[in-house]
PDB file of C-alpha atoms in Angstrom:
ATOM      1  CA  MET A 114    -204.960 100.418-179.514  1.00  0.00           C
ATOM      2  CA  LEU A 115    -204.321 103.978-178.594  1.00  0.00           C
ATOM      3  CA  ARG A 116    -201.559 103.173-176.445  1.00  0.00           C
ATOM      4  CA  THR A 117    -199.748 100.818-179.077  1.00  0.00           C
ATOM      5  CA  ARG A 118    -199.899 103.899-181.715  1.00  0.00           C
ATOM      6  CA  PHE A 119    -198.306 105.966-178.958  1.00  0.00           C
ATOM      7  CA  SER A 120    -195.565 103.256-178.424  1.00  0.00           C
ATOM      8  CA  VAL A 121    -194.795 102.997-182.096  1.00  0.00           C
ATOM      9  CA  GLY A 122    -194.609 106.851-182.631  1.00  0.00           C
ATOM     10  CA  ILE A 123    -192.112 107.150-179.856  1.00  0.00           C
ATOM     11  CA  LEU A 124    -189.768 104.289-181.164  1.00  0.00           C
ATOM     12  CA  ALA A 125    -189.895 105.790-184.785  1.00  0.00           C
ATOM     13  CA  LEU A 126    -189.061 108.914-183.208  1.00  0.00           C
ATOM     14  CA  THR A 127    -186.024 107.431-181.085  1.00  0.00           C
ATOM     15  CA  LEU A 128    -184.637 105.814-184.223  1.00  0.00           C
ATOM     16  CA  SER A 129    -185.001 108.764-186.280  1.00  0.00           C
ATOM     17  CA  ILE A 130    -182.718 110.712-183.515  1.00  0.00           C
ATOM     18  CA  PHE A 131    -180.221 107.797-183.708  1.00  0.00           C
ATOM     19  CA  ALA A 132    -179.971 107.831-187.473  1.00  0.00           C
ATOM     20  CA  VAL A 133    -179.150 111.542-187.258  1.00  0.00           C
ATOM     21  CA  GLY A 134    -176.584 110.976-184.681  1.00  0.00           C
ATOM     22  CA  CYS A 135    -174.778 108.327-186.661  1.00  0.00           C
ATOM     23  CA  LYS A 136    -174.052 110.361-189.896  1.00  0.00           C
ATOM     24  CA  THR A 137    -170.412 110.456-191.136  1.00  0.00           C
ATOM     25  CA  LYS A 138    -168.563 113.462-190.210  1.00  0.00           C
ATOM     26  CA  PRO A 139    -167.168 115.324-193.426  1.00  0.00           C
ATOM     27  CA  THR A 140    -163.400 114.617-193.799  1.00  0.00           C
ATOM     28  CA  VAL A 141    -161.150 117.701-193.339  1.00  0.00           C
ATOM     29  CA  SER A 142    -158.256 117.812-196.151  1.00  0.00           C
ATOM     30  CA  THR A 143    -154.801 118.979-195.023  1.00  0.00           C
ATOM     31  CA  PRO A 144    -153.409 122.189-196.854  1.00  0.00           C
ATOM     32  CA  THR A 145    -150.615 121.434-199.179  1.00  0.00           C
ATOM     33  CA  PRO A 146    -147.271 123.493-198.218  1.00  0.00           C
ATOM     34  CA  VAL A 147    -146.134 126.224-200.631  1.00  0.00           C
ATOM     35  CA  THR A 148    -142.725 125.603-202.155  1.00  0.00           C
ATOM     36  CA  THR A 149    -140.531 128.783-202.423  1.00  0.00           C
ATOM     37  CA  PRO A 150    -138.327 128.367-205.879  1.00  0.00           C
ATOM     38  CA  ALA A 151    -134.610 128.868-205.222  1.00  0.00           C
ATOM     39  CA  PRO A 152    -133.261 132.342-206.488  1.00  0.00           C
ATOM     40  CA  PRO A 153    -131.274 132.265-209.826  1.00  0.00           C
ATOM     41  CA  PRO A 154    -127.381 131.998-209.363  1.00  0.00           C
ATOM     42  CA  GLU A 155    -125.908 135.619-209.199  1.00  0.00           C
ATOM     43  CA  ALA A 156    -124.450 136.870-212.813  1.00  0.00           C
ATOM     44  CA  LYS A 157    -120.669 137.411-212.976  1.00  0.00           C
ATOM     45  CA  PRO A 158    -119.756 140.916-214.148  1.00  0.00           C
ATOM     46  CA  ALA A 159    -118.632 140.819-217.786  1.00  0.00           C
ATOM     47  CA  PRO A 160    -114.838 142.500-218.304  1.00  0.00           C
ATOM     48  CA  SER A 161    -114.868 146.178-219.230  1.00  0.00           C
ATOM     49  CA  ILE A 162    -112.000 147.783-220.940  1.00  0.00           C
ATOM     50  CA  ARG A 163    -111.803 151.262-219.486  1.00  0.00           C
ATOM     51  CA  SER A 164    -109.452 152.627-221.854  1.00  0.00           C
ATOM     52  CA  PHE A 165    -106.975 151.409-224.754  1.00  0.00           C
ATOM     53  CA  SER A 166    -105.050 153.699-226.620  1.00  0.00           C
ATOM     54  CA  VAL A 167    -101.830 154.264-228.795  1.00  0.00           C
ATOM     55  CA  GLU A 168    -100.098 157.612-228.047  1.00  0.00           C
ATOM     56  CA  PRO A 169     -99.274 159.064-231.060  1.00  0.00           C
ATOM     57  CA  THR A 170    -101.371 157.259-233.434  1.00  0.00           C
ATOM     58  CA  SER A 171     -98.926 157.848-236.274  1.00  0.00           C
ATOM     59  CA  ILE A 172     -94.999 157.644-236.642  1.00  0.00           C
ATOM     60  CA  THR A 173     -92.459 157.240-238.971  1.00  0.00           C
ATOM     61  CA  ALA A 174     -90.570 153.884-239.257  1.00  0.00           C
ATOM     62  CA  GLY A 175     -87.815 153.823-236.503  1.00  0.00           C
ATOM     63  CA  GLN A 176     -89.783 155.610-234.220  1.00  0.00           C
ATOM     64  CA  SER A 177     -91.911 154.365-231.058  1.00  0.00           C
ATOM     65  CA  ALA A 178     -95.404 154.975-229.537  1.00  0.00           C
ATOM     66  CA  THR A 179     -96.699 153.907-226.514  1.00  0.00           C
ATOM     67  CA  LEU A 180     -99.876 151.609-225.793  1.00  0.00           C
ATOM     68  CA  ARG A 181    -101.768 152.410-222.706  1.00  0.00           C
ATOM     69  CA  TRP A 182    -104.717 150.209-221.305  1.00  0.00           C
ATOM     70  CA  ALA A 183    -106.903 149.831-218.177  1.00  0.00           C
ATOM     71  CA  VAL A 184    -109.364 146.598-217.664  1.00  0.00           C
ATOM     72  CA  GLU A 185    -111.740 145.799-214.839  1.00  0.00           C
ATOM     73  CA  ASN A 186    -113.383 142.352-213.971  1.00  0.00           C
ATOM     74  CA  ALA A 187    -110.979 140.421-216.146  1.00  0.00           C
ATOM     75  CA  ASP A 188    -108.688 137.218-215.313  1.00  0.00           C
ATOM     76  CA  SER A 189    -106.826 137.246-218.437  1.00  0.00           C
ATOM     77  CA  VAL A 190    -105.507 140.179-220.500  1.00  0.00           C
ATOM     78  CA  SER A 191    -103.465 140.111-223.645  1.00  0.00           C
ATOM     79  CA  ILE A 192    -102.509 142.256-226.611  1.00  0.00           C
ATOM     80  CA  SER A 193    -101.723 140.804-229.840  1.00  0.00           C
ATOM     81  CA  ALA A 194     -99.228 141.928-232.679  1.00  0.00           C
ATOM     82  CA  GLY A 195     -96.462 140.605-230.413  1.00  0.00           C
ATOM     83  CA  VAL A 196     -97.051 141.762-227.052  1.00  0.00           C
ATOM     84  CA  GLY A 197     -98.806 139.007-225.343  1.00  0.00           C
ATOM     85  CA  THR A 198    -100.172 138.666-221.691  1.00  0.00           C
ATOM     86  CA  VAL A 199     -99.995 141.891-219.739  1.00  0.00           C
ATOM     87  CA  GLN A 200    -101.324 142.959-216.461  1.00  0.00           C
ATOM     88  CA  ALA A 201    -104.945 144.640-215.953  1.00  0.00           C
ATOM     89  CA  SER A 202    -103.396 148.180-216.465  1.00  0.00           C
ATOM     90  CA  GLY A 203    -100.045 149.478-217.933  1.00  0.00           C
ATOM     91  CA  ASN A 204     -98.255 150.783-220.886  1.00  0.00           C
ATOM     92  CA  ARG A 205     -95.773 149.423-223.183  1.00  0.00           C
ATOM     93  CA  SER A 206     -93.377 151.083-226.127  1.00  0.00           C
ATOM     94  CA  VAL A 207     -94.124 149.563-229.503  1.00  0.00           C
ATOM     95  CA  SER A 208     -91.995 150.035-232.479  1.00  0.00           C
ATOM     96  CA  PRO A 209     -93.434 148.376-235.521  1.00  0.00           C
ATOM     97  CA  SER A 210     -91.869 148.841-239.239  1.00  0.00           C
ATOM     98  CA  SER A 211     -95.323 149.058-240.778  1.00  0.00           C
ATOM     99  CA  THR A 212     -99.031 149.963-239.778  1.00  0.00           C
ATOM    100  CA  THR A 213    -100.254 147.551-237.164  1.00  0.00           C
ATOM    101  CA  THR A 214    -103.668 146.951-235.363  1.00  0.00           C
ATOM    102  CA  TYR A 215    -103.291 145.993-231.743  1.00  0.00           C
ATOM    103  CA  ARG A 216    -106.150 144.199-230.370  1.00  0.00           C
ATOM    104  CA  LEU A 217    -106.615 143.830-226.482  1.00  0.00           C
ATOM    105  CA  SER A 218    -108.603 140.770-225.323  1.00  0.00           C
ATOM    106  CA  ALA A 219    -110.165 140.608-221.893  1.00  0.00           C
ATOM    107  CA  SER A 220    -111.526 137.428-220.414  1.00  0.00           C
ATOM    108  CA  GLY A 221    -113.031 136.384-216.923  1.00  0.00           C
ATOM    109  CA  PRO A 222    -116.088 134.608-215.523  1.00  0.00           C
ATOM    110  CA  GLY A 223    -118.528 137.024-217.154  1.00  0.00           C
ATOM    111  CA  GLY A 224    -117.187 136.569-220.495  1.00  0.00           C
ATOM    112  CA  THR A 225    -114.573 138.141-223.156  1.00  0.00           C
ATOM    113  CA  THR A 226    -114.524 141.547-224.822  1.00  0.00           C
ATOM    114  CA  GLU A 227    -111.964 142.984-227.117  1.00  0.00           C
ATOM    115  CA  ARG A 228    -110.996 146.512-228.228  1.00  0.00           C
ATOM    116  CA  SER A 229    -108.401 147.462-231.123  1.00  0.00           C
ATOM    117  CA  VAL A 230    -106.380 150.480-231.870  1.00  0.00           C
ATOM    118  CA  THR A 231    -104.256 151.076-235.054  1.00  0.00           C
ATOM    119  CA  LEU A 232    -100.718 152.557-235.276  1.00  0.00           C
ATOM    120  CA  ASN A 233    -100.260 154.033-238.684  1.00  0.00           C
ATOM    121  CA  VAL A 234     -96.308 153.662-239.663  1.00  0.00           C
ATOM    122  CA  SER A 235     -94.937 155.749-242.559  1.00  0.00           C
ATOM    123  CA  SER A 236     -91.712 155.024-244.345  1.00  0.00           C
ATOM    124  CA  ALA A 237     -88.715 157.091-243.422  1.00  0.00           C
ATOM    125  CA  PRO A 238     -87.819 159.466-246.226  1.00  0.00           C
ATOM    126  CA  PRO A 239     -84.723 158.365-248.097  1.00  0.00           C
ATOM    127  CA  ALA A 240     -81.570 160.133-247.273  1.00  0.00           C
ATOM    128  CA  ASP A 241     -80.083 162.414-249.767  1.00  0.00           C
ATOM    129  CA  ARG A 242     -76.565 160.815-249.492  1.00  0.00           C
ATOM    130  CA  PRO A 243     -75.633 158.024-247.346  1.00  0.00           C
ATOM    131  CA  ALA A 244     -73.500 159.128-244.496  1.00  0.00           C
ATOM    132  CA  PRO A 245     -70.101 157.264-244.450  1.00  0.00           C
ATOM    133  CA  PRO A 246     -69.858 155.143-241.051  1.00  0.00           C
ATOM    134  CA  ALA A 247     -67.593 156.860-238.687  1.00  0.00           C
ATOM    135  CA  SER A 248     -64.576 154.805-237.541  1.00  0.00           C
ATOM    136  CA  SER A 249     -63.645 153.998-234.081  1.00  0.00           C
ATOM    137  CA  SER A 250     -61.028 152.117-232.467  1.00  0.00           C
ATOM    138  CA  ARG A 251     -63.420 151.586-229.628  1.00  0.00           C
ATOM    139  CA  SER A 252     -65.722 148.380-229.541  1.00  0.00           C
ATOM    140  CA  LEU A 253     -69.521 149.030-229.157  1.00  0.00           C
ATOM    141  CA  THR A 254     -69.263 147.491-225.516  1.00  0.00           C
ATOM    142  CA  GLU A 255     -66.490 149.807-224.602  1.00  0.00           C
ATOM    143  CA  MET A 256     -68.440 152.809-225.860  1.00  0.00           C
ATOM    144  CA  VAL A 257     -71.561 152.025-223.898  1.00  0.00           C
ATOM    145  CA  GLY A 258     -69.674 151.028-220.888  1.00  0.00           C
ATOM    146  CA  SER A 259     -67.933 154.336-220.999  1.00  0.00           C
ATOM    147  CA  LEU A 260     -70.146 156.906-222.121  1.00  0.00           C
ATOM    148  CA  LEU A 261     -73.596 155.989-221.083  1.00  0.00           C
ATOM    149  CA  SER A 262     -74.639 156.493-217.196  1.00  0.00           C
ATOM    150  CA  ASP A 263     -77.517 154.644-215.242  1.00  0.00           C
ATOM    151  CA  ILE A 264     -80.572 156.535-214.695  1.00  0.00           C
ATOM    152  CA  TYR A 265     -82.149 156.138-211.126  1.00  0.00           C
ATOM    153  CA  PHE A 266     -85.743 155.954-209.801  1.00  0.00           C
ATOM    154  CA  ASP A 267     -87.854 156.587-206.644  1.00  0.00           C
ATOM    155  CA  TYR A 268     -89.286 153.832-204.716  1.00  0.00           C
ATOM    156  CA  ASP A 269     -91.872 151.885-206.551  1.00  0.00           C
ATOM    157  CA  LYS A 270     -91.924 154.516-209.266  1.00  0.00           C
ATOM    158  CA  SER A 271     -91.211 154.183-213.139  1.00  0.00           C
ATOM    159  CA  ASP A 272     -91.110 158.007-213.927  1.00  0.00           C
ATOM    160  CA  VAL A 273     -88.145 159.539-215.068  1.00  0.00           C
ATOM    161  CA  ARG A 274     -86.884 161.992-212.314  1.00  0.00           C
ATOM    162  CA  GLU A 275     -85.626 165.396-212.748  1.00  0.00           C
ATOM    163  CA  ASP A 276     -81.836 164.416-212.167  1.00  0.00           C
ATOM    164  CA  GLY A 277     -82.730 161.540-214.787  1.00  0.00           C
ATOM    165  CA  ARG A 278     -83.830 163.972-217.456  1.00  0.00           C
ATOM    166  CA  GLY A 279     -80.536 165.848-217.580  1.00  0.00           C
ATOM    167  CA  GLN A 280     -78.666 162.396-217.684  1.00  0.00           C
ATOM    168  CA  LEU A 281     -80.770 161.019-220.655  1.00  0.00           C
ATOM    169  CA  THR A 282     -80.067 164.217-222.461  1.00  0.00           C
ATOM    170  CA  LYS A 283     -76.238 163.532-222.298  1.00  0.00           C
ATOM    171  CA  ASN A 284     -77.010 160.083-222.897  1.00  0.00           C
ATOM    172  CA  ALA A 285     -78.914 160.622-226.210  1.00  0.00           C
ATOM    173  CA  GLU A 286     -75.969 162.782-227.345  1.00  0.00           C
ATOM    174  CA  ALA A 287     -73.433 159.841-226.511  1.00  0.00           C
ATOM    175  CA  LEU A 288     -75.959 157.281-228.376  1.00  0.00           C
ATOM    176  CA  ARG A 289     -75.781 159.281-231.395  1.00  0.00           C
ATOM    177  CA  GLN A 290     -71.789 159.251-231.176  1.00  0.00           C
ATOM    178  CA  ILE A 291     -72.203 155.371-230.517  1.00  0.00           C
ATOM    179  CA  PHE A 292     -74.517 154.574-233.561  1.00  0.00           C
ATOM    180  CA  ALA A 293     -72.234 156.602-235.858  1.00  0.00           C
ATOM    181  CA  ALA A 294     -69.419 154.751-234.894  1.00  0.00           C
ATOM    182  CA  HIS A 295     -71.163 151.368-234.900  1.00  0.00           C
ATOM    183  CA  PRO A 296     -74.227 151.948-237.422  1.00  0.00           C
ATOM    184  CA  ASP A 297     -75.551 147.956-236.792  1.00  0.00           C
ATOM    185  CA  GLY A 298     -75.198 148.271-233.021  1.00  0.00           C
ATOM    186  CA  ILE A 299     -77.933 147.967-230.643  1.00  0.00           C
ATOM    187  CA  VAL A 300     -77.938 149.167-227.091  1.00  0.00           C
ATOM    188  CA  THR A 301     -80.267 147.247-224.396  1.00  0.00           C
ATOM    189  CA  ILE A 302     -81.884 149.217-221.428  1.00  0.00           C
ATOM    190  CA  GLU A 303     -82.190 147.129-218.604  1.00  0.00           C
ATOM    191  CA  GLY A 304     -84.942 147.617-215.901  1.00  0.00           C
ATOM    192  CA  HIS A 305     -83.800 146.842-212.189  1.00  0.00           C
ATOM    193  CA  CYS A 306     -85.410 146.806-209.147  1.00  0.00           C
ATOM    194  CA  ASP A 307     -84.297 146.590-205.392  1.00  0.00           C
ATOM    195  CA  GLU A 308     -85.176 143.554-203.264  1.00  0.00           C
ATOM    196  CA  ARG A 309     -88.590 144.532-201.552  1.00  0.00           C
ATOM    197  CA  GLY A 310     -91.598 143.486-203.609  1.00  0.00           C
ATOM    198  CA  SER A 311     -92.460 139.985-205.411  1.00  0.00           C
ATOM    199  CA  ALA A 312     -90.385 138.532-208.039  1.00  0.00           C
ATOM    200  CA  GLU A 313     -93.411 138.984-210.652  1.00  0.00           C
ATOM    201  CA  TYR A 314     -94.052 142.543-209.300  1.00  0.00           C
ATOM    202  CA  ASN A 315     -90.470 143.523-209.742  1.00  0.00           C
ATOM    203  CA  LEU A 316     -90.440 142.104-213.395  1.00  0.00           C
ATOM    204  CA  GLY A 317     -93.210 144.502-214.042  1.00  0.00           C
ATOM    205  CA  LEU A 318     -91.564 147.333-212.480  1.00  0.00           C
ATOM    206  CA  GLY A 319     -88.372 146.914-214.243  1.00  0.00           C
ATOM    207  CA  ASP A 320     -90.359 146.972-217.577  1.00  0.00           C
ATOM    208  CA  ARG A 321     -92.176 149.937-217.245  1.00  0.00           C
ATOM    209  CA  ARG A 322     -88.609 151.829-215.918  1.00  0.00           C
ATOM    210  CA  SER A 323     -86.630 150.410-218.958  1.00  0.00           C
ATOM    211  CA  SER A 324     -89.698 151.635-221.327  1.00  0.00           C
ATOM    212  CA  SER A 325     -89.987 154.951-219.746  1.00  0.00           C
ATOM    213  CA  VAL A 326     -85.988 155.465-220.328  1.00  0.00           C
ATOM    214  CA  LYS A 327     -86.596 154.343-223.991  1.00  0.00           C
ATOM    215  CA  ASP A 328     -89.537 156.505-224.358  1.00  0.00           C
ATOM    216  CA  TYR A 329     -87.629 159.699-222.949  1.00  0.00           C
ATOM    217  CA  LEU A 330     -84.698 158.908-225.411  1.00  0.00           C
ATOM    218  CA  VAL A 331     -86.921 158.542-228.656  1.00  0.00           C
ATOM    219  CA  ASN A 332     -88.546 161.798-227.815  1.00  0.00           C
ATOM    220  CA  LEU A 333     -84.962 163.070-227.710  1.00  0.00           C
ATOM    221  CA  GLY A 334     -84.304 161.724-231.475  1.00  0.00           C
ATOM    222  CA  VAL A 335     -82.737 158.563-230.666  1.00  0.00           C
ATOM    223  CA  PRO A 336     -83.879 155.847-233.458  1.00  0.00           C
ATOM    224  CA  GLY A 337     -86.408 153.631-231.624  1.00  0.00           C
ATOM    225  CA  ASP A 338     -85.264 150.442-233.486  1.00  0.00           C
ATOM    226  CA  LYS A 339     -81.685 150.723-232.081  1.00  0.00           C
ATOM    227  CA  LEU A 340     -82.799 150.587-228.381  1.00  0.00           C
ATOM    228  CA  LYS A 341     -83.985 147.194-226.774  1.00  0.00           C
ATOM    229  CA  VAL A 342     -85.692 146.840-223.446  1.00  0.00           C
ATOM    230  CA  ILE A 343     -85.405 144.173-220.921  1.00  0.00           C
ATOM    231  CA  SER A 344     -86.543 143.694-217.445  1.00  0.00           C
ATOM    232  CA  TYR A 345     -84.242 141.763-214.748  1.00  0.00           C
ATOM    233  CA  GLY A 346     -86.575 142.935-211.584  1.00  0.00           C
ATOM    234  CA  ASN A 347     -84.118 142.248-208.547  1.00  0.00           C
ATOM    235  CA  GLU A 348     -82.418 139.080-210.142  1.00  0.00           C
ATOM    236  CA  LYS A 349     -79.167 141.200-210.669  1.00  0.00           C
ATOM    237  CA  PRO A 350     -78.723 143.767-207.976  1.00  0.00           C
ATOM    238  CA  ALA A 351     -75.689 146.219-208.075  1.00  0.00           C
ATOM    239  CA  CYS A 352     -75.637 146.273-204.171  1.00  0.00           C
ATOM    240  CA  SER A 353     -76.719 143.413-201.563  1.00  0.00           C
ATOM    241  CA  GLU A 354     -77.013 145.453-198.392  1.00  0.00           C
ATOM    242  CA  ALA A 355     -80.359 145.849-196.718  1.00  0.00           C
ATOM    243  CA  ASN A 356     -80.254 149.796-196.210  1.00  0.00           C
ATOM    244  CA  GLU A 357     -81.900 152.869-198.328  1.00  0.00           C
ATOM    245  CA  SER A 358     -78.598 153.560-199.914  1.00  0.00           C
ATOM    246  CA  CYS A 359     -78.161 150.162-201.461  1.00  0.00           C
ATOM    247  CA  TYR A 360     -81.747 150.025-202.567  1.00  0.00           C
ATOM    248  CA  GLN A 361     -81.404 153.274-204.319  1.00  0.00           C
ATOM    249  CA  LYS A 362     -78.519 151.860-206.236  1.00  0.00           C
ATOM    250  CA  ASN A 363     -80.706 148.862-207.455  1.00  0.00           C
ATOM    251  CA  ARG A 364     -83.741 150.893-208.571  1.00  0.00           C
ATOM    252  CA  ARG A 365     -81.969 151.837-212.034  1.00  0.00           C
ATOM    253  CA  ALA A 366     -82.084 151.709-215.750  1.00  0.00           C
ATOM    254  CA  HIS A 367     -78.717 150.292-217.061  1.00  0.00           C
ATOM    255  CA  PHE A 368     -77.223 150.351-220.352  1.00  0.00           C
ATOM    256  CA  SER A 369     -75.597 147.459-222.246  1.00  0.00           C
ATOM    257  CA  ALA A 370     -74.301 146.529-225.465  1.00  0.00           C
ATOM    258  CA  ASN A 371     -75.977 143.654-227.795  1.00  0.00           C
TER     259      ASN A 371
END
């Protein structure tokens, strides 16, 4: 009897050990990978108008003033009141007949920004007595061709040189004679360039040269509304040889009659 109880105890102990060894192992979960969000797209810089001015800010009808501007981060720049599309920086002579507000608009990937300036224009005082028109047997074209001389510029420059200032002083006196003889006459200042540089760049450079000459003449007292400016770039060369002597002849402001 004792031996039987011992055997049963051994069997129970064996089954307990087996039961413990057969327990299910715990399940190990796999960690979820961490996803890093993509950085936001880089913001484009907004257009910046560094400067926009008119000099002087007040004129008398018939005189002219100069718009000057400088813009950054813009694909398109324009000025209202008849000026139109312009480069990112530059200057332009204007001669409105009445007070005018010019609005500069600069647009690019970063947006659009604007700034405005106002040019005050006062009426010219009436003359006490209208001067009788001077008679001349010579046509406007003949007087312009014989009395006005070309103005020459340095390479890639639009500033009036020292020799040009002396010539423009003589041209201003000649213009007064021309307009006295032809009160309704208009004289055009043509801006020209040598063949170096792109056609678009030379058109801009020719425009700056003709405008510089007009500004100088207006400062000498020549009525601004009697002068027009136009740029031909390198389209109408005075000389076609590829040397500096010829290039110098083409870098000029030329006067013609309308």
